[in-house]
């Protein structure tokens, strides 16, 4: 609709205004380029003049037209060739002439936006509390998942797959929109495949969030400053790298906290803003990692972030059989390992198998505690108690493959020395 169409409108200013308002309301329903902001200009004009039907020559009406004109000029570069934009520009010119409005003068104040939800108000979401915000939006609690990494190392994925891995060097446990977790692994004994985690690096990303409040979707600044946590053997700090104990001075900084449960050996990090709890432990000369997080966080990675041990487990070439050793175990060594593990893990599931494997490979009794506490974390973090225990297809350690003299000898010697 061009300039001539508006000049053919009835001479009555009231009729011209009514026709333009109706046209603009119709045009609001049409789609335009995502960069062209003409629909925003139209919407503001209609809202400003909706109650001025009987006073089209008033100062308020001229102010509204000048605001409309100013808005179209600001978006002119991105609206070239847009029919809605050109119709609005020509219509404004006609209406300003008909109503004797000068091009220079005051404009209408911007339409007030609805206030941001107050997290403290009843019924309103807490933007930095994932679970409360999820319940506000969906009327139900989010679903949680668990991943654990311990021992030699053994990985329990979010899908409850269980792998024993060599994975020497640095490997990502998680790499997604909200979290990056990397484990650095070192050989248990040089020259053999088995490794243990000696360093953990965790990055909590400061992602922005949005509030759904009908059609109004304000962007909320990130709940936290980006924080980095690092733990190494004999250095499991109870603070983030910058020395802080929370997510910073932002209003939602308290939604990320760290606390020490056992000095130098066990910390727990609560990331309420993403519905996540992380436990880090040192048991002997190895670190363990356990996480409870929501499905939305666990599966929030992109296609490029395809290597995550907590998501897909270890690559097949990095997997080790828990029943295969460098040499066949002696009956005495195997019985001793089973007895030690049975005291901590009465159920002969994959945690028990992992315990036996680790003790035989390392000769270190602390590995019994690693498996014990990994199971305890799974019991606390896993959402389905019926899936707590995982039973391998080969659950009887008497079926260990025919290898093991060297490590059984090492184990027996170490046992006698203790």
C-alpha atoms as one frame of an Amber mdcrd trajectory, in Angstrom:
protein
   0.000   0.000   0.000   1.683   3.247  -1.139   1.286   6.974  -0.668  -1.720
   7.307  -2.956  -3.720   4.878  -0.866  -3.409   7.036   2.235  -4.261  10.216
   0.279  -7.528   8.603  -0.739  -8.615   8.261   2.894 -11.631  10.287   4.031
 -10.800  13.870   4.957 -11.996  13.317   8.534  -8.918  12.994  10.780 -10.825
  10.638  13.060 -11.586   8.286  10.185  -8.029   8.466   8.890  -6.665   7.575
  12.296  -9.105   4.702  12.719  -8.276   3.254   9.291  -4.520   3.529   9.926
  -4.858   1.852  13.324  -6.820  -1.027  11.802  -4.266  -1.399   9.010  -1.434
  -1.397  11.479  -3.097  -4.055  13.605  -3.483  -6.207  10.491   0.109  -5.611
   9.501   1.232  -6.695  12.956   0.151 -10.190  12.064   2.449 -10.336   9.017
   5.991 -11.585   9.196   8.928  -9.328   8.294  12.660  -9.656   8.343  14.041
 -10.502  11.779  16.289  -7.418  11.447  13.562  -4.967  10.423  11.911  -3.569
  13.559   8.877  -1.973  11.896   6.378  -4.162  13.732   7.776  -2.864  17.027
   7.223   0.708  15.795   3.659  -0.126  14.731   2.892  -1.820  18.026   4.147
   1.153  20.071   2.101   3.592  17.955  -1.115   1.598  18.317  -0.597   1.302
  22.083   0.060   5.049  22.430  -3.023   6.133  20.438  -5.569   3.507  21.422
  -7.352   5.889  23.826  -7.042   9.037  21.688  -9.860   8.335  19.214 -11.770
  11.486  20.121  -8.821  13.868  20.243  -6.780  13.326  17.135  -5.576  16.978
  17.060  -4.350  16.828  20.590  -0.731  17.279  21.568  -0.573  13.660  22.692
  -1.545  12.439  19.223   1.102  14.543  17.476   3.659  13.291  19.998   2.705
   9.724  19.114   3.096  10.377  15.378   6.517  11.949  15.907   7.566   8.920
  17.971   6.306   6.648  15.211   8.285   8.610  12.612  11.413   8.576  14.741
  11.123   4.805  15.206  10.827   4.206  11.446  13.930   6.317  10.760  15.957
   4.242  13.221  15.069   1.017  11.461  15.227   2.392   7.894  18.497   0.668
   6.896  17.209  -2.834   7.661  13.720  -2.290   6.186  14.523  -1.363   2.583
  12.045  -2.988   0.264   9.722  -3.944   3.123   6.090  -3.215   2.247   5.016
  -2.784   5.854   7.772  -0.240   6.453   6.995   1.886   3.377   3.246   1.837
   4.077   3.892   3.092   7.603   6.227   5.888   6.445   3.722   7.242   3.897
   0.820   6.894   6.309   2.660   8.905   8.978   3.303  11.729   6.502  -0.378
  11.946   5.558  -1.608  11.876   9.147   0.867  14.531  10.308  -0.363  16.840
   7.501  -4.033  16.148   8.243  -3.555  16.857  11.959  -1.266  19.885  11.530
   1.510  18.180  13.485   4.973  19.704  13.140   7.873  17.381  12.406   9.856
  18.870  15.273   8.649  18.617  18.838   8.276  16.270  21.788   7.586  12.581
  21.373   5.591  10.070  23.384   7.351   8.463  26.325   8.278   4.824  25.601
   5.684   2.255  26.514   6.546   0.871  29.980   7.651  -2.779  30.024   6.201
  -5.137  32.608   8.409  -5.408  35.678  10.704  -8.395  36.021   9.283 -11.169
  38.180  10.244 -10.856  41.810  11.766 -14.209  42.857  10.560 -13.587  46.383
   6.932 -13.035  45.351   4.531 -15.968  45.797   4.045 -17.921  42.591   6.968
 -16.259  40.789   9.991 -18.286  39.602  13.421 -17.960  41.155  15.572 -17.494
  38.054  18.694 -18.770  39.821  17.061 -21.887  41.234  16.695 -24.362  38.382
  14.308 -26.738  40.130  11.932 -24.021  41.373  11.956 -22.283  37.999  11.350
 -25.599  36.206   8.365 -26.372  38.443   6.981 -22.876  37.811   7.180 -23.385
  34.034   6.207 -27.070  33.763   4.281 -27.887  36.923   6.556 -30.819  37.728
  10.081 -31.454  38.966  12.959 -31.908  36.488  14.471 -35.325  35.832  17.951
 -35.976  37.176  20.879 -38.102  35.998  24.076 -39.370  37.632  27.635 -39.894
  36.411  30.564 -41.176  38.472  34.292 -41.602  37.784  36.572 -43.416  40.227
  39.428 -45.858  40.557  41.314 -47.135  37.558  39.323 -45.162  36.201  35.816
 -46.590  35.976  33.080 -44.471  34.396  29.362 -44.770  35.074  27.657 -42.711
  32.357  24.391 -40.764  32.500  22.837 -43.711  30.628  24.072 -46.213  33.272
  26.680 -47.765  31.006  29.805 -48.827  32.903  33.297 -48.721  31.405  36.779
 -49.331  32.734  39.226 -47.206  30.771  42.904 -46.522  30.144  42.361 -42.867
  28.995  45.850 -41.620  29.812  46.244 -37.820  29.775  43.418 -35.237  29.797
  39.885 -36.235  28.805  36.571 -34.308  29.029  33.991 -35.789  31.355  31.513
 -33.038  30.425  31.623 -30.303  27.794  28.311 -28.541  27.294  26.515 -25.217
  27.476  26.799 -24.949  31.254  29.768 -27.025  32.402  33.206 -28.156  31.374
  34.810 -30.951  33.410  38.184 -32.428  32.522  40.022 -35.336  34.157  43.761
 -35.803  33.811  44.824 -39.422  34.293  48.204 -40.950  35.105  49.454 -44.572
  34.952  49.019 -46.667  38.093  52.377 -48.300  37.270  54.460 -47.200  34.312
  54.329 -49.540  31.369  50.753 -50.754  31.932  47.378 -49.552  30.639  45.613
 -48.862  33.924  45.440 -45.209  34.983  43.967 -43.150  37.825  42.639 -39.588
  37.925  45.198 -37.235  39.400  43.651 -33.872  38.475  40.149 -32.479  37.941
  39.261 -29.134  36.342  35.691 -27.823  36.451  34.450 -24.638  34.749  31.040
 -23.229  35.679  29.974 -21.045  32.761  28.019 -17.840  33.329  25.183 -18.378
  30.870  22.327 -15.912  30.531  18.798 -17.153  31.191  15.271 -16.158  30.215
  11.972 -15.863  32.053   8.783 -16.964  30.287   6.033 -14.588  31.373   3.309
 -14.904  28.755   4.649 -13.223  25.607   7.157 -11.152  27.596  10.548 -12.861
  27.723  13.120 -10.621  29.386  16.744 -11.660  29.338  18.209 -12.040  32.814
  21.905 -11.498  33.354  23.907 -14.566  34.292  23.336 -15.789  37.829  27.053
 -16.250  38.506  30.478 -15.079  37.470  32.372 -17.754  35.566  34.157 -19.897
  38.138  36.947 -22.453  37.869  37.643 -25.226  40.368  40.757 -27.419  40.265
  41.761 -30.345  42.460  44.957 -32.417  42.390  46.384 -35.224  44.477  47.060
 -33.830  47.969  45.426 -30.532  47.001  41.631 -30.660  47.173  40.810 -27.015
  47.989  37.574 -25.801  49.539  37.461 -22.741  47.272  37.403 -21.803  43.608
  40.600 -20.749  41.836  40.037 -17.082  42.684  39.702 -17.904  46.391  35.916
 -17.351  46.478  33.347 -19.664  48.031  30.391 -18.766  45.796  29.353 -17.525
  42.376  30.361 -13.897  42.920  28.670 -10.612  43.775  25.795 -10.990  41.329
  22.269 -11.276  42.786  22.367 -15.024  42.071  25.907 -15.571  43.302  24.635
 -17.660  46.196  23.277 -20.229  43.738  26.828 -21.607  43.352  28.549 -22.642
  46.582  31.360 -24.905  47.714  31.812 -26.566  51.084  34.385 -28.871  52.597
  33.040 -32.089  54.104  36.398 -33.646  54.991  39.468 -31.454  55.193  41.680
 -31.945  52.154  39.762 -35.022  50.970  36.117 -34.284  50.184  34.340 -31.190
  48.836  30.821 -30.722  47.519  29.804 -28.044  45.031  26.158 -26.986  44.795
  25.173 -25.275  41.537  21.504 -24.581  42.268  21.126 -22.345  39.205  21.586
 -25.426  36.967  20.203 -28.044  39.374  23.582 -29.691  39.833  25.576 -31.193
  42.721  29.189 -32.345  42.361  31.258 -34.370  44.836  35.051 -34.605  44.606
  37.071 -36.972  46.796  40.663 -38.011  47.269  41.113 -41.596  48.412  44.720
 -42.698  48.537  46.563 -41.399  45.490  43.571 -40.927  43.213  40.613 -38.573
  42.800  36.977 -39.465  42.230  34.183 -37.403  40.656  30.408 -37.745  41.078
  27.673 -35.550  39.667  23.898 -35.283  39.919  22.433 -32.996  37.287  19.296
 -32.401  35.259  18.591 -33.875  31.849  18.570 -30.356  30.405  22.139 -29.774
  31.566  23.444 -33.284  30.833  22.258 -33.257  27.209  22.934 -29.576  26.424
  26.059 -30.138  24.313  26.403 -29.472  20.597  27.455 -31.897  17.862  30.991
 -30.543  18.087  31.126 -31.450  21.782  30.900 -35.139  20.971  33.585 -36.562
  23.289  32.328 -36.642  26.880  33.001 -39.657  29.070  29.910 -39.002  31.222
  27.734 -38.937  28.107  29.140 -41.593  25.786  31.584 -43.421  28.017  35.128
 -44.239  26.924  35.894 -44.799  23.237  36.025 -48.518  22.481  39.785 -48.459
  21.922  40.267 -46.991  25.399  38.175 -49.605  27.228  39.745 -52.321  29.402
  38.167 -55.574  30.520  37.806 -55.768  34.302  38.593 -59.489  34.079  41.821
 -59.181  32.092  45.207 -58.715  33.793  48.827 -58.672  32.605  49.258 -62.164
  34.126  47.060 -64.817  35.696  46.257 -64.003  39.364  47.270 -66.470  41.996
  44.464 -67.957  44.063  45.841 -66.300  47.209  45.972 -62.831  45.651  42.523
 -63.159  44.142  40.983 -64.427  47.386  42.648 -61.620  49.371  41.348 -58.974
  46.976  37.849 -60.409  47.002  37.823 -60.563  50.795  38.968 -56.953  51.130
  36.352 -55.750  48.645  33.584 -57.887  50.136  33.985 -56.086  53.460  33.193
 -52.760  51.781  30.895 -53.950  48.983  28.719 -56.934  49.925  26.856 -56.913
  46.576  28.991 -58.371  43.773  28.067 -55.789  41.164  30.332 -53.718  38.896
  31.532 -51.686  41.882  32.714 -54.912  43.518  34.328 -56.081  40.259  36.053
 -52.721  39.901  37.324 -52.939  43.458  38.861 -56.371  42.864  40.414 -55.213
  39.595  41.911 -52.069  41.174  43.326 -53.842  44.204  44.942 -56.539  42.056
  46.343 -53.990  39.610  47.689 -51.562  42.205  48.173 -53.500  45.439  46.610
 -50.448  47.151  43.900 -51.123  49.722  42.656 -47.533  49.335  40.980 -48.614
  46.118  38.426 -50.512  48.178  37.381 -47.172  49.653  37.265 -45.583  46.201
  34.687 -48.125  45.033  32.818 -47.953  48.356  32.435 -44.172  48.223  31.606
 -44.195  44.514  28.699 -46.496  45.350  27.716 -44.242  48.264  27.668 -41.209
  45.952  25.595 -43.142  43.416  23.176 -44.068  46.191  22.832 -40.370  47.101
  22.787 -38.975  43.537  21.090 -41.548  41.331  17.365 -40.800  40.841  16.329
 -44.466  40.548  17.237 -46.701  43.484  16.379 -49.796  41.443  19.196 -48.957
  39.000  21.813 -48.404  41.698  23.572 -51.727  41.152  24.824 -52.748  37.716
  25.689 -56.380  37.075  28.175 -57.255  34.373  27.623 -60.208  32.044  30.735
 -61.729  33.632  30.206 -61.267  37.359  32.207 -64.200  38.718  35.843 -63.231
  39.224  36.794 -66.925  38.986  36.389 -66.457  35.228  39.297 -64.022  35.119
  41.206 -64.438  31.861  44.452 -66.407  32.036  46.973 -63.752  32.986  48.647
 -62.350  36.084  51.805 -63.437  37.965  53.598 -60.116  38.243  50.817 -58.159
  39.910  49.735 -60.955  42.201  53.317 -61.160  43.437  53.437 -57.392  44.006
  50.160 -57.565  45.909  51.268 -60.395  48.176  54.572 -58.661  48.967  52.824
 -55.373  49.778  50.269 -57.186  51.953  53.051 -58.839  53.991  54.875 -55.502
  54.350  51.732 -53.976  55.850
